[in-house]
Coordinates of C-alpha atoms in Angstrom, one line a residue:
M1 CA -1.5 -79.6 -275.0
K2 CA -1.5 -83.2 -274.7
E3 CA 2.2 -83.0 -275.6
N4 CA 2.9 -80.3 -273.0
A5 CA 1.1 -82.6 -270.4
V6 CA 2.9 -85.7 -271.2
I7 CA 6.3 -83.9 -271.1
T8 CA 5.5 -82.5 -267.9
I9 CA 4.5 -86.0 -266.6
I10 CA 7.5 -87.1 -267.6
S11 CA 9.7 -84.7 -266.3
I12 CA 8.1 -84.9 -262.7
T13 CA 8.6 -88.8 -263.4
I14 CA 12.1 -88.3 -264.0
I15 CA 12.6 -85.9 -261.1
V16 CA 11.0 -88.2 -258.8
L17 CA 12.9 -91.3 -260.1
N18 CA 16.4 -89.0 -259.5
M19 CA 15.2 -88.3 -255.9
M20 CA 14.6 -91.4 -255.1
M21 CA 18.0 -92.6 -256.4
I22 CA 19.4 -89.7 -253.9
I23 CA 17.8 -90.9 -251.2
V24 CA 18.7 -94.8 -251.8
Q25 CA 22.2 -93.6 -252.4
V26 CA 22.0 -91.8 -249.0
I27 CA 20.7 -94.6 -247.2
K28 CA 23.3 -96.8 -249.2
N29 CA 25.9 -94.1 -247.7
V30 CA 24.4 -94.2 -244.1
I31 CA 24.5 -98.2 -244.2
M32 CA 28.1 -98.1 -245.6
V33 CA 29.4 -95.9 -242.4
A34 CA 27.2 -98.0 -239.8
T35 CA 28.8 -100.9 -241.2
M36 CA 32.6 -99.6 -241.2
A37 CA 32.2 -97.9 -237.4
E38 CA 30.6 -101.3 -236.4
V39 CA 33.6 -103.3 -238.0
T40 CA 36.1 -101.0 -236.7
T41 CA 34.9 -101.1 -233.2
V42 CA 34.7 -105.1 -233.4
T43 CA 38.0 -105.2 -234.9
M44 CA 39.7 -102.9 -232.5
A45 CA 38.3 -104.6 -229.2
V46 CA 39.6 -108.0 -230.4
I47 CA 43.0 -106.6 -231.3
T48 CA 42.9 -104.9 -228.0
A49 CA 41.9 -108.0 -226.1
E50 CA 44.5 -109.9 -228.2
V51 CA 47.4 -107.6 -227.4
T52 CA 46.3 -107.3 -223.7
A53 CA 46.4 -111.0 -223.4
V54 CA 49.5 -111.4 -225.0
T55 CA 50.9 -108.7 -223.0
M56 CA 50.0 -110.0 -219.6
A57 CA 51.3 -113.3 -220.3
V58 CA 54.5 -112.3 -221.5
V59 CA 54.9 -110.0 -218.6
M60 CA 53.5 -112.7 -216.0
A61 CA 56.3 -115.3 -217.4
E62 CA 58.9 -112.5 -217.1
V63 CA 57.9 -111.6 -213.7
T64 CA 57.6 -115.3 -212.5
A65 CA 61.1 -116.0 -214.1
V66 CA 62.3 -113.0 -212.2
T67 CA 60.8 -113.9 -209.0
M68 CA 62.0 -117.6 -209.1
A69 CA 65.6 -116.9 -209.9
E70 CA 65.5 -114.5 -207.0
V71 CA 63.5 -116.7 -204.6
T72 CA 66.2 -119.6 -205.5
A73 CA 69.1 -117.6 -205.0
A74 CA 67.8 -116.4 -201.5
V75 CA 67.0 -119.8 -200.7
M76 CA 70.4 -121.2 -201.9
A77 CA 72.3 -118.5 -200.3
E78 CA 70.5 -119.2 -196.9
V79 CA 71.1 -123.0 -197.3
T80 CA 74.4 -122.7 -197.9
A81 CA 74.9 -120.4 -194.9
V82 CA 73.4 -122.6 -192.4
T83 CA 75.0 -125.9 -194.2
M84 CA 78.5 -124.0 -193.8
A85 CA 77.7 -123.3 -190.2
V86 CA 76.6 -126.8 -189.3
V87 CA 79.4 -128.0 -190.8
T88 CA 81.8 -125.7 -189.4
A89 CA 80.3 -126.4 -186.0
V90 CA 80.4 -129.8 -185.9
T91 CA 84.2 -129.9 -187.1
M92 CA 85.0 -127.2 -184.7
A93 CA 83.3 -130.0 -181.9
V94 CA 84.9 -132.8 -183.3
V95 CA 88.5 -131.0 -183.6
M96 CA 88.1 -129.9 -180.1
A97 CA 86.9 -133.4 -178.5
V98 CA 89.8 -135.0 -180.4
T99 CA 92.4 -132.4 -179.4
T100 CA 90.9 -132.6 -175.6
A101 CA 91.5 -136.4 -175.8
V102 CA 94.9 -136.0 -177.3
V103 CA 95.9 -133.3 -175.0
K104 CA 94.7 -135.5 -171.6
D105 CA 96.6 -138.6 -173.3
V106 CA 99.5 -137.0 -173.9
A107 CA 99.3 -135.3 -170.3
A108 CA 98.7 -138.9 -168.7
V109 CA 101.9 -140.1 -170.7
G110 CA 103.9 -137.3 -169.3
A111 CA 102.5 -137.9 -165.8
G112 CA 103.3 -141.2 -165.8
C113 CA 106.8 -141.0 -167.5
F114 CA 107.5 -138.0 -164.5
N115 CA 106.0 -140.7 -161.9
L116 CA 108.6 -143.2 -163.4
I117 CA 111.5 -141.0 -163.1
N118 CA 110.8 -139.7 -159.8
N119 CA 109.8 -142.9 -158.5

């Protein structure tokens, strides 16, 4: 009888130890799954933030470059147009003034010659 009792106690002890090992294994698996989920979440958040920051920097640089090129082209076109208009107007005014003065001088000379001939 004693032998059966000892075998029963040993069997129960082995069963309890096996159950404890299963419980430890389950707890370990739960911890591993939670850890992997947390690591994945943090990693994805960091990667997403980095990709977003780099993408925004590239987009902003490109938009700034294109905008500056467009603004510069527009300003240069306007400055060129205004400069050409001013230069043309000043040139025409000077040419007209000189032409008028020359025509008046020629007319005066012609009138003087006419007076000389008729007197």
